[in-house]
Coordinates of C-alpha atoms in Angstrom, one line a residue:
X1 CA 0.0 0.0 0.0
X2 CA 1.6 3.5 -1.1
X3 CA 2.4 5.9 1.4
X4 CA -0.4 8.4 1.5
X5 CA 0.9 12.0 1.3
X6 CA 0.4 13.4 5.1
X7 CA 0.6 17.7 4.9
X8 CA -0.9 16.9 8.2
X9 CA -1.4 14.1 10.6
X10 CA -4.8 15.1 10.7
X11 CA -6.7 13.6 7.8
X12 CA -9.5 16.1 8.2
X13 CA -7.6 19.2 8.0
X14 CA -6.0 21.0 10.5
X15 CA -7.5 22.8 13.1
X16 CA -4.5 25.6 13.8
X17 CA -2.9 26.7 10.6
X18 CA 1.0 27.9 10.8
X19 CA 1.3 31.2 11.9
X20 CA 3.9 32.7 9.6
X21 CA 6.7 35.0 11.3
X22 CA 4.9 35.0 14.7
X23 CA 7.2 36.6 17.5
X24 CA 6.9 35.6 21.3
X25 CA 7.7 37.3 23.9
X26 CA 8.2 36.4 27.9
X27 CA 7.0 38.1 30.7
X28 CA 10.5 39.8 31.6
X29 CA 11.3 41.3 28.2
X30 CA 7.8 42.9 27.9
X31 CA 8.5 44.2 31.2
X32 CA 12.2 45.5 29.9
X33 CA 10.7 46.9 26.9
X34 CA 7.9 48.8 28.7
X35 CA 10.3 50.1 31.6
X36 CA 12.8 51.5 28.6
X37 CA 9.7 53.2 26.8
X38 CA 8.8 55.1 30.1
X39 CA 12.3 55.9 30.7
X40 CA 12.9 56.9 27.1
X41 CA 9.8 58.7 26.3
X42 CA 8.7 59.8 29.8
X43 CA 11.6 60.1 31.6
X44 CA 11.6 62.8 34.6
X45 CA 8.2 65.0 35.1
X46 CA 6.8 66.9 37.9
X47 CA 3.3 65.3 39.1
X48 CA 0.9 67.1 41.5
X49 CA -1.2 65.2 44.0
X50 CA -2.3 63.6 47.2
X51 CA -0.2 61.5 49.1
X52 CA -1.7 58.6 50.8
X53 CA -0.5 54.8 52.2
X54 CA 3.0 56.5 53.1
X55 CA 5.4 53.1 54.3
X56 CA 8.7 54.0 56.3
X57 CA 10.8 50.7 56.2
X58 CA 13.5 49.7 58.5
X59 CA 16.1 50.2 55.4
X60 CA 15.1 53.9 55.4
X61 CA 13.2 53.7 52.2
X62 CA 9.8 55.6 52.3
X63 CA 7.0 54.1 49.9
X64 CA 3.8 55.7 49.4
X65 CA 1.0 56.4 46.7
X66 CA 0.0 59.7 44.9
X67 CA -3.3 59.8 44.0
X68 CA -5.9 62.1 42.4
X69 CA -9.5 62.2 41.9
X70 CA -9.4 59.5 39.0
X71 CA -5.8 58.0 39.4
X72 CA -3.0 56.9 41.6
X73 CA 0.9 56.4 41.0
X74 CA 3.3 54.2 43.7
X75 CA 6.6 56.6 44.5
X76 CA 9.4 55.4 46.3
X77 CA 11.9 57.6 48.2
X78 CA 15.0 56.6 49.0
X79 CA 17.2 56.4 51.5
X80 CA 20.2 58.3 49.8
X81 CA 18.4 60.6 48.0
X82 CA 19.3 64.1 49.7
X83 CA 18.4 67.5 49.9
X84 CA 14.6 66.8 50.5
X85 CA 12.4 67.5 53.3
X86 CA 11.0 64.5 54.6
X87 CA 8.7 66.2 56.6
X88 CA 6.6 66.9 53.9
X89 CA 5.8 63.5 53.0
X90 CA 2.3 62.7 55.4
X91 CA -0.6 61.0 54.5
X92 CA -3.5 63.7 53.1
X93 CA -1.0 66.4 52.5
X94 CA -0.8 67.8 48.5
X95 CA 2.6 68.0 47.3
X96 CA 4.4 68.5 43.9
X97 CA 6.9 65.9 43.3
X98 CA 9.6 65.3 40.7
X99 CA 11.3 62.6 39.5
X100 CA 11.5 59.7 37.2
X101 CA 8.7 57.6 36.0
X102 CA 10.4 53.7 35.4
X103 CA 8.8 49.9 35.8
X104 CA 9.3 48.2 38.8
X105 CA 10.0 44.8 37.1
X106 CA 9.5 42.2 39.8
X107 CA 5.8 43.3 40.3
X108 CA 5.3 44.6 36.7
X109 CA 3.9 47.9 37.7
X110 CA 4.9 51.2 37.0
X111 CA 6.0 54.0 39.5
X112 CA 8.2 57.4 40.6
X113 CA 11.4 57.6 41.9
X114 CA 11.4 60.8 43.7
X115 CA 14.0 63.0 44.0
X116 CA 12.8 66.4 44.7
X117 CA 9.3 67.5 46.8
X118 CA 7.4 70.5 47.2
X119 CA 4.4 71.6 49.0
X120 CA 1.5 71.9 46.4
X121 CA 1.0 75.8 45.6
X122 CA 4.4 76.8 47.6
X123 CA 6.7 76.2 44.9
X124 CA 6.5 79.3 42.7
X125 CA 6.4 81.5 46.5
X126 CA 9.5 80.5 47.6
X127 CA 11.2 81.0 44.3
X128 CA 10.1 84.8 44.9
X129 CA 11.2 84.8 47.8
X130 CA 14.8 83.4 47.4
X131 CA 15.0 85.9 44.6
X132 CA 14.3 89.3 46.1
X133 CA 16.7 87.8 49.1
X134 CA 19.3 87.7 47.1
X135 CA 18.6 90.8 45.6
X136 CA 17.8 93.0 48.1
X137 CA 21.2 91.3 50.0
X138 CA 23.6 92.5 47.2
X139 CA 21.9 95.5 47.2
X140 CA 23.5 95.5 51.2
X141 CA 20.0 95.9 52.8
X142 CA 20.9 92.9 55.1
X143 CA 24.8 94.3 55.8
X144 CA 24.9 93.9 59.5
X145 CA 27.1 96.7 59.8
X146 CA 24.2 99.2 59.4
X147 CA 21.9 97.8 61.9
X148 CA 21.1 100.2 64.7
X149 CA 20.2 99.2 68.3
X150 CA 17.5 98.9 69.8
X151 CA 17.4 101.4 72.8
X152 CA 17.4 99.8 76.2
X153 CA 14.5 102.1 77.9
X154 CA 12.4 102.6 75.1
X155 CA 9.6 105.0 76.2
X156 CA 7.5 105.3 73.0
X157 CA 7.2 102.7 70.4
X158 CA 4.9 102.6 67.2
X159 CA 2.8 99.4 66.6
X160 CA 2.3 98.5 63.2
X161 CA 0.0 95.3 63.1
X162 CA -3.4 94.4 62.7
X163 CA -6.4 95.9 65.5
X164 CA -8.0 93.0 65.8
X165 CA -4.9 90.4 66.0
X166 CA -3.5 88.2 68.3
X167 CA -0.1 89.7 68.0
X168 CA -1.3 93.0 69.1
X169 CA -2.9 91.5 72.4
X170 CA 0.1 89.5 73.2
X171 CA 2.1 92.4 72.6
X172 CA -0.2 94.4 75.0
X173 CA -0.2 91.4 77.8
X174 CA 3.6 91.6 77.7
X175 CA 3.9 95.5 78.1
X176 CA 1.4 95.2 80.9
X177 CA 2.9 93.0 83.3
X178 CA 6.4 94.0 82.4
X179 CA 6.5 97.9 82.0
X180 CA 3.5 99.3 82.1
X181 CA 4.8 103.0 81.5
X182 CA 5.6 102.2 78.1
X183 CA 3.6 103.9 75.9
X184 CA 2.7 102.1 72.0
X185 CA 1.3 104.0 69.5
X186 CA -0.9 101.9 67.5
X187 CA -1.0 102.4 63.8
X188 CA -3.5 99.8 62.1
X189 CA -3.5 98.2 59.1
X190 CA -4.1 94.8 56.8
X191 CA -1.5 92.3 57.6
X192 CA -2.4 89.8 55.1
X193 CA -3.8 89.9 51.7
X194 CA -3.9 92.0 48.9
X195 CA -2.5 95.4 49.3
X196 CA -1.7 94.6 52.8
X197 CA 1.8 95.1 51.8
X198 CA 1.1 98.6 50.9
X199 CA -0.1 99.5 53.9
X200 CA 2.7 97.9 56.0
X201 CA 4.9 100.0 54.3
X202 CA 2.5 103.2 54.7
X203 CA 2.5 103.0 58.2
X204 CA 6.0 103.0 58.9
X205 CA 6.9 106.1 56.5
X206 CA 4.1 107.2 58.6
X207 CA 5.4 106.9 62.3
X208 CA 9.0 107.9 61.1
X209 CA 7.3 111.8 59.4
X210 CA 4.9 111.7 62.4
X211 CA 7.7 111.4 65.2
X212 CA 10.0 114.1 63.7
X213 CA 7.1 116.7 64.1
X214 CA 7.2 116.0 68.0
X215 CA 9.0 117.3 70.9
X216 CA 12.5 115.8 71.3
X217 CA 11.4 114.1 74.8
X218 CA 8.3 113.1 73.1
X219 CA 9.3 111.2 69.8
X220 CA 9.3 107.6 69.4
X221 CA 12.4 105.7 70.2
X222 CA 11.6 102.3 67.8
X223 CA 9.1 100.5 65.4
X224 CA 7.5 97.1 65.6
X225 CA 6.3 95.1 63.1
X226 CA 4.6 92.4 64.1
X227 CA 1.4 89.5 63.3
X228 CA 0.8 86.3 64.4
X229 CA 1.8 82.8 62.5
X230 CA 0.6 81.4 59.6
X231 CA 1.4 79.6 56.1
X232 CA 3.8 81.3 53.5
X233 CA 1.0 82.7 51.8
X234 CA -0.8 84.4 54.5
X235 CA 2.9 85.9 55.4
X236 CA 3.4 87.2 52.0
X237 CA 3.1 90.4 52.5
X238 CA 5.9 91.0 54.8
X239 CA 8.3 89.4 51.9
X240 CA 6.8 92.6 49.7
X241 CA 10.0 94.6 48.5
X242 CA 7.6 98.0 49.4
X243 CA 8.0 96.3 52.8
X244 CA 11.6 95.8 52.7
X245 CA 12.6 99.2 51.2
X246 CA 10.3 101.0 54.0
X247 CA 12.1 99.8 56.9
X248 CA 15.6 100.3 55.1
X249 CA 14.8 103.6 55.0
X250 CA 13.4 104.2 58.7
X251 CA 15.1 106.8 60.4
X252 CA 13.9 105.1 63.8
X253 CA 14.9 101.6 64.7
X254 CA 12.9 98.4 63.5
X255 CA 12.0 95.6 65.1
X256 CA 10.2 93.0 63.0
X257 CA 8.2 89.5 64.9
X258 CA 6.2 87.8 62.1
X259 CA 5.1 84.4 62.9
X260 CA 6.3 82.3 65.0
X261 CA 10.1 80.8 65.5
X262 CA 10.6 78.7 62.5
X263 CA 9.1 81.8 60.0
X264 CA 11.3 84.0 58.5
X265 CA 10.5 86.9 56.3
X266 CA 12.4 89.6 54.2
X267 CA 11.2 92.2 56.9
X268 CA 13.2 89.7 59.6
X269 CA 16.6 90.3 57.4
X270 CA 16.3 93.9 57.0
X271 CA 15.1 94.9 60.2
X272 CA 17.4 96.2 62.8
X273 CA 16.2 93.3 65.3
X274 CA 14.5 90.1 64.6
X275 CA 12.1 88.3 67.6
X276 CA 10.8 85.3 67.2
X277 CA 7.1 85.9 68.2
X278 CA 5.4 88.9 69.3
X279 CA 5.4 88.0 72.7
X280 CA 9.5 88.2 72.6
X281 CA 9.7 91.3 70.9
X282 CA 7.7 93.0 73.6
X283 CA 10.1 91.2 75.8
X284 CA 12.9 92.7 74.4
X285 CA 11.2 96.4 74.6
X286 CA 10.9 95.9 78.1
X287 CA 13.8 93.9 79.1
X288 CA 16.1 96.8 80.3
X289 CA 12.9 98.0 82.5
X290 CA 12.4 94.5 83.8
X291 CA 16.7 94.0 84.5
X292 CA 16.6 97.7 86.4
X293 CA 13.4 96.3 88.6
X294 CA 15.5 93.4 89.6
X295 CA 18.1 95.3 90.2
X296 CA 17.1 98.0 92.3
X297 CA 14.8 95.5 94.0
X298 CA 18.0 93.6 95.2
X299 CA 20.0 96.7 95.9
X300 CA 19.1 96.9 99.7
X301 CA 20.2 93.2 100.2
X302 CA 23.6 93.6 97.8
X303 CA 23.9 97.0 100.0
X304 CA 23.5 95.1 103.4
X305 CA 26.3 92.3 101.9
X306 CA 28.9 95.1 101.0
X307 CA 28.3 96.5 104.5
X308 CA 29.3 93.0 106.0
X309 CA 31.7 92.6 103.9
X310 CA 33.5 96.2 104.8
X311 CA 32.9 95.9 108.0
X312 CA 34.8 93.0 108.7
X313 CA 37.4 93.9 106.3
X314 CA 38.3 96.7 108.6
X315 CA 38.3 94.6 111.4
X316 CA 40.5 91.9 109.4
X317 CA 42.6 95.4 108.6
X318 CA 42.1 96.7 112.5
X319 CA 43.8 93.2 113.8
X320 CA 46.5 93.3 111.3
X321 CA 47.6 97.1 112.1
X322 CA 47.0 95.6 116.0
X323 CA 49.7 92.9 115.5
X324 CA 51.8 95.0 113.4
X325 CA 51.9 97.9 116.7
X326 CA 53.3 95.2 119.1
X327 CA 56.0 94.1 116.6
X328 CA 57.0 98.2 116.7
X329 CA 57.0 98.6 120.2
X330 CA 59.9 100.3 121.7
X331 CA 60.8 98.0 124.0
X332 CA 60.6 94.8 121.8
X333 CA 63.0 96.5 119.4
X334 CA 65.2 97.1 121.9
X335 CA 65.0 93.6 123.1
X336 CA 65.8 92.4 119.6
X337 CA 68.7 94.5 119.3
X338 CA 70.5 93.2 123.1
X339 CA 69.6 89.7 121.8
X340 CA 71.6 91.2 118.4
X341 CA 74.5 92.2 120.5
X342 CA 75.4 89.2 122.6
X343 CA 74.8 87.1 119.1
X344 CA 77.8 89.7 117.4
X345 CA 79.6 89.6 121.0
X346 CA 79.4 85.8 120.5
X347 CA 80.7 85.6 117.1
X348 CA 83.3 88.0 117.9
X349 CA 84.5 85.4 120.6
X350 CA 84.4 82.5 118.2
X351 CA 86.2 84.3 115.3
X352 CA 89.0 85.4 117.6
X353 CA 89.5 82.0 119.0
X354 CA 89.9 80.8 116.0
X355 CA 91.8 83.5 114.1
X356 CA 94.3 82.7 117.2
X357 CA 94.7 79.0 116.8
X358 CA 95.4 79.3 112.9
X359 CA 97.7 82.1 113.4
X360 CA 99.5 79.4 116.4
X361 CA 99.4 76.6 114.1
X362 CA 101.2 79.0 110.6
X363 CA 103.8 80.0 112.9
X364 CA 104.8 76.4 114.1
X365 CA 104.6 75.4 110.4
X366 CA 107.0 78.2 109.6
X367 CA 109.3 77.6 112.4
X368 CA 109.4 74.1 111.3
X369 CA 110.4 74.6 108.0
X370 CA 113.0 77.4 109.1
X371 CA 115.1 74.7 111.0
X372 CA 114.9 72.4 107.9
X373 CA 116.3 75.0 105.5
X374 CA 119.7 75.4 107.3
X375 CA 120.1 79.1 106.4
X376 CA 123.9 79.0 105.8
X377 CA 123.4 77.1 103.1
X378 CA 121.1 79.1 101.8
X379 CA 122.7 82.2 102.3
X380 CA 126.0 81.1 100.5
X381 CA 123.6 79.7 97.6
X382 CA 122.2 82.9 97.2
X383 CA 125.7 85.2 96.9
X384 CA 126.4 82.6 94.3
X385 CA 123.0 83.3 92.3
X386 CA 123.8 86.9 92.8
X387 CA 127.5 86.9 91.5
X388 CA 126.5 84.9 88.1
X389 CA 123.8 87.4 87.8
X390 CA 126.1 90.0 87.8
X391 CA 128.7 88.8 85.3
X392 CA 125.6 88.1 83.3
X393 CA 124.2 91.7 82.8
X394 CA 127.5 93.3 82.1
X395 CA 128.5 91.1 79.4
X396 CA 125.0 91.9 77.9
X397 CA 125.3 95.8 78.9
X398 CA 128.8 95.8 76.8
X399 CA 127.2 93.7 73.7
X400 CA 124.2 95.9 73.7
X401 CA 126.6 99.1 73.5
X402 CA 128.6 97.2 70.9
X403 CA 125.7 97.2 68.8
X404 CA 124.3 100.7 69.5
X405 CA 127.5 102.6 68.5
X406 CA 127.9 100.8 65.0
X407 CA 124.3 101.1 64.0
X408 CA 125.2 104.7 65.2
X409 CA 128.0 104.6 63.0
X410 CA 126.3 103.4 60.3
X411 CA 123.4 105.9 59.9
X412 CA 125.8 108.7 60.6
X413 CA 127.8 107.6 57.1
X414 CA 124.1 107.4 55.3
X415 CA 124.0 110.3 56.8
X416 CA 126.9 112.5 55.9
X417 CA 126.7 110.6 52.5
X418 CA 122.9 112.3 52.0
X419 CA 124.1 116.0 53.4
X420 CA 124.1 118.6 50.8
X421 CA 127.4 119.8 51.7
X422 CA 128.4 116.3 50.6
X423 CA 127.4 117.3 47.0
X424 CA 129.3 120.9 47.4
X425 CA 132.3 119.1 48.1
X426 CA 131.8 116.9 44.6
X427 CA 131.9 120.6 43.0
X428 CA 128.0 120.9 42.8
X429 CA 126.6 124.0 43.8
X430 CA 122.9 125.2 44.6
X431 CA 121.4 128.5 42.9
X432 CA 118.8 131.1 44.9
X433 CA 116.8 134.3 44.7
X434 CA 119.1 136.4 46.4
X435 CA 116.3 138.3 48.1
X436 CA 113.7 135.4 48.4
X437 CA 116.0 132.7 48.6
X438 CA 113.9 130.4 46.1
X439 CA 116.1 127.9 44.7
X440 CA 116.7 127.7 40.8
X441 CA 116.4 124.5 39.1
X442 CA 115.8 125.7 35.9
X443 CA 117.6 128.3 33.5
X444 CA 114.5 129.4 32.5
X445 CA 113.3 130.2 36.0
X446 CA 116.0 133.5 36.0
X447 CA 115.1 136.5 35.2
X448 CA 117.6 139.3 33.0
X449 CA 118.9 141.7 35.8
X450 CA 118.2 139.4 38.6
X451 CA 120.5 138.7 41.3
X452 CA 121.4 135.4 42.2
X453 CA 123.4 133.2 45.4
X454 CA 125.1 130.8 44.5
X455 CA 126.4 128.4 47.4
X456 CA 129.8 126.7 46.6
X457 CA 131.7 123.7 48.8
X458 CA 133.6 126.9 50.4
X459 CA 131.9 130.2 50.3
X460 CA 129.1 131.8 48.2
X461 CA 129.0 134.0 44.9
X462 CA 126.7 137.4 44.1
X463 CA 125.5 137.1 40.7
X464 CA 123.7 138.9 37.9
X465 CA 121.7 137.4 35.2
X466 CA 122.7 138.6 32.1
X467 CA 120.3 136.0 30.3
X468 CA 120.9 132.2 29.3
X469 CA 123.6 131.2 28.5
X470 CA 122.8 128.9 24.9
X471 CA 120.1 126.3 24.9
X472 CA 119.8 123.5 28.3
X473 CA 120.4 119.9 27.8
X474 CA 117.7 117.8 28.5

């Protein structure tokens, strides 16, 4: 029986044709592929929302969910990731975060790795902010140099707050109980919203034209600026550069307390003083009052200790000069000169005594070695010294004249030899001015009529020039 042809084993037909160029993939390289797309296409974003199911593990990691009205997203926060504020991350707070959107491949699901958060709305806030700092701080508003203080008994201070504040009443409740004659001149206006800013500034230009038109004693001796806490954007207005230029240009000392410890405002950096709360800027108006209370309240009993303590530092002074009396009395200083005496008389006794016994004891030694010299012997040895010494000197006497009287000799020849009537004698002879006695070298040098010395070995000649006599050798 032929072989029947088989295209399939099926004799029917079959029930899955072949697919043709069909491409499978596994789980893991979809996953790859999808995790590259997001990181490719995606990449990093900024995403607004609500953070919910927040996870702090033991490793540090912080997981949690960001949600919306329609949609959520897991992020995950690592551990190394600086520069963030983890604060911010609570469940049911809005936040704007940034980072990369990637695939989490052992689950398969998608999610953000965070590297940067904001609080939702703040963002574009704090940007101003750090901008007009910077500004206004190379523009030397902040420069510490130019800060003024604060006087230490303030007796009049403007106010410039809101009526109807809590500042204002903690401020009052301070002032009260603290220094009640201080006097605060209240001038009202918005400390939140908009415009608020404008009047903030209004007011201060304000107290500074107001106090110049009082009497000297009566003018205002600082400015506060001061509300209660709140967010960034209810504090806004004391970051207005209005704000910041007005108290710059105070000619009375500011003192700014917005919020509470952890706010900080432009007003806080240009101000002359910054408090921390209201309450501890009225502190600090009325702290010299409230240091001169305690001190004059504990004057009587620091007044009573300085007494004691004179008192019986005289009497520590009154023993001493007591003591110092007896050791000066007459008749103990006479005492301690007898006792003086008899010590010197004693002394006296003892070096005497022994002065004695070594003078006793050198003249035995001397007496001793007197007999074992034999002075004959020595006397005989000493004529003999004295007759060599003797001989001695006038042999060198009679040398030493021998040698005097012909190096006498000799510089008498040298002498005699160098004397100019030496060179008369060798029938040379020496030519003068007969009336000045200048000595002619030179034929020249004579004059026609002149009358001339000249010196010879024996005897001298009166001449007249007549004129030369043919030309000179040279």
């Amino acid at each position: 029986m032929a072989a029947r042809s088989a295209k399939s084993e099926w004799e029917f037909g079959e029930l899955l044709p072949p697919s043709e160029g069909r491409r499978v993939l596994t789980v893991s390289e979809l996953t790859t592929q999808l995790k590259r797309l997001l990181e490719t296409e995606v990449g990093a974003v900024w995403i607004s929302g609500e953070i919910t199911n927040k996870r702090l593990q033991a490793s540090g990691h912080c997981y949690f969910t960001l949600k919306d009205a329609t949609a959520q997203i897991n992020c995950v926060l690592f551990r190394g990731q600086t520069g963030i504020d983890r604060s911010l991350i609570e469940d049911g707070r809005k936040v704007l975060l940034h980072g990369g959107v990637t695939v989490y491949e052992p689950r398969g699901q998608y999610q953000l790795i965070v590297d940067a958060v904001e609080p939702q709305g703040l963002g574009v806030l704090r940007i101003a902010f750090e901008r007009l700092k910077q500004k206004l701080q190379a523009e030397g508003l902040f420069a510490p140099e130019r800060k003024r203080p604060i006087p230490a008994y303030p007796r009049r201070v403007g106010v410039v707050t809101s009526p109807t504040g809590a500042a204002l009443r903690d401020v009052l409740h301070v002032v009260a109980r603290r220094s009640p004659a201080l006097e605060l001149i209240l001038v009202p206006c918005r400390v939140q919203g908009e415009g608020a800013a404008g009047e903030i500034a209004a007011a201060v230009s304000f107290l500074n034209q107001w106090s110049v038109t009082l009497p000297p004693r009566e003018r205002l001796d600082a400015i506060l600026i001061t509300r209660g806490g709140g967010s960034l954007e209810d504090l806004w207005a004391f970051n207005e550069e209005i704000v910041a230029r007005s108290i710059y240009d105070s000619a009375l000392p500011v003192i700014s307390a917005v919020g509470h410890e952890i706010d900080f405002t432009i007003s806080d950096f240009v101000a002359d003083m910054r408090a921390a709360t209201p309450s501890a800027a009225a502190e600090l108006l009325t702290e010299g009052v409230v240091a001169a209370r305690r001190f004059l309240a504990d004057i009587s009993d620091r007044l009573a200790q300085l007494g004691r303590r004179h008192f019986a530092g005289s009497q520590d002074r009154l023993g001493h000069l007591t003591d110092l009396l007896g050791h000066m009395h007459p008749r103990r200083r006479l005492n301690e000169h007898w006792q003086e005496l008899d010590d010197l008389d004693a002394a006296l006794s003892r070096n005497a005594r022994t002065a004695l016994r070594g003078a006793e004891a050198a003249w035995q030694a001397l007496a001793a070695a007197w007999m074992r010299l034999r002075p004959s012997r020595s006397v005989g040895l000493w004529r003999e010294r004295a007759s060599q010494l003797g001989r001695r000197l006038g042999e060198v006497t009679r040398l030493e004249l021998s040698t005097r009287h012909q190096l006498l000799g000799s510089v008498g020849g040298r002498l005699r030899l160098l004397s100019p009537e030496q060179v008369l004698s060798r029938g040379y002879s020496i030519t003068q001015d007969s009336i000045t006695g200048k000595i002619l070298r030179r034929a020249i040098d004579a004059r026609p009529a002149q009358v001339i010395r000249t010196r010879l070995h024996q005897g001298d000649l009166r001449s007249v020039v007549e004129g030369p006599f043919g030309p000179s050798k040279p």
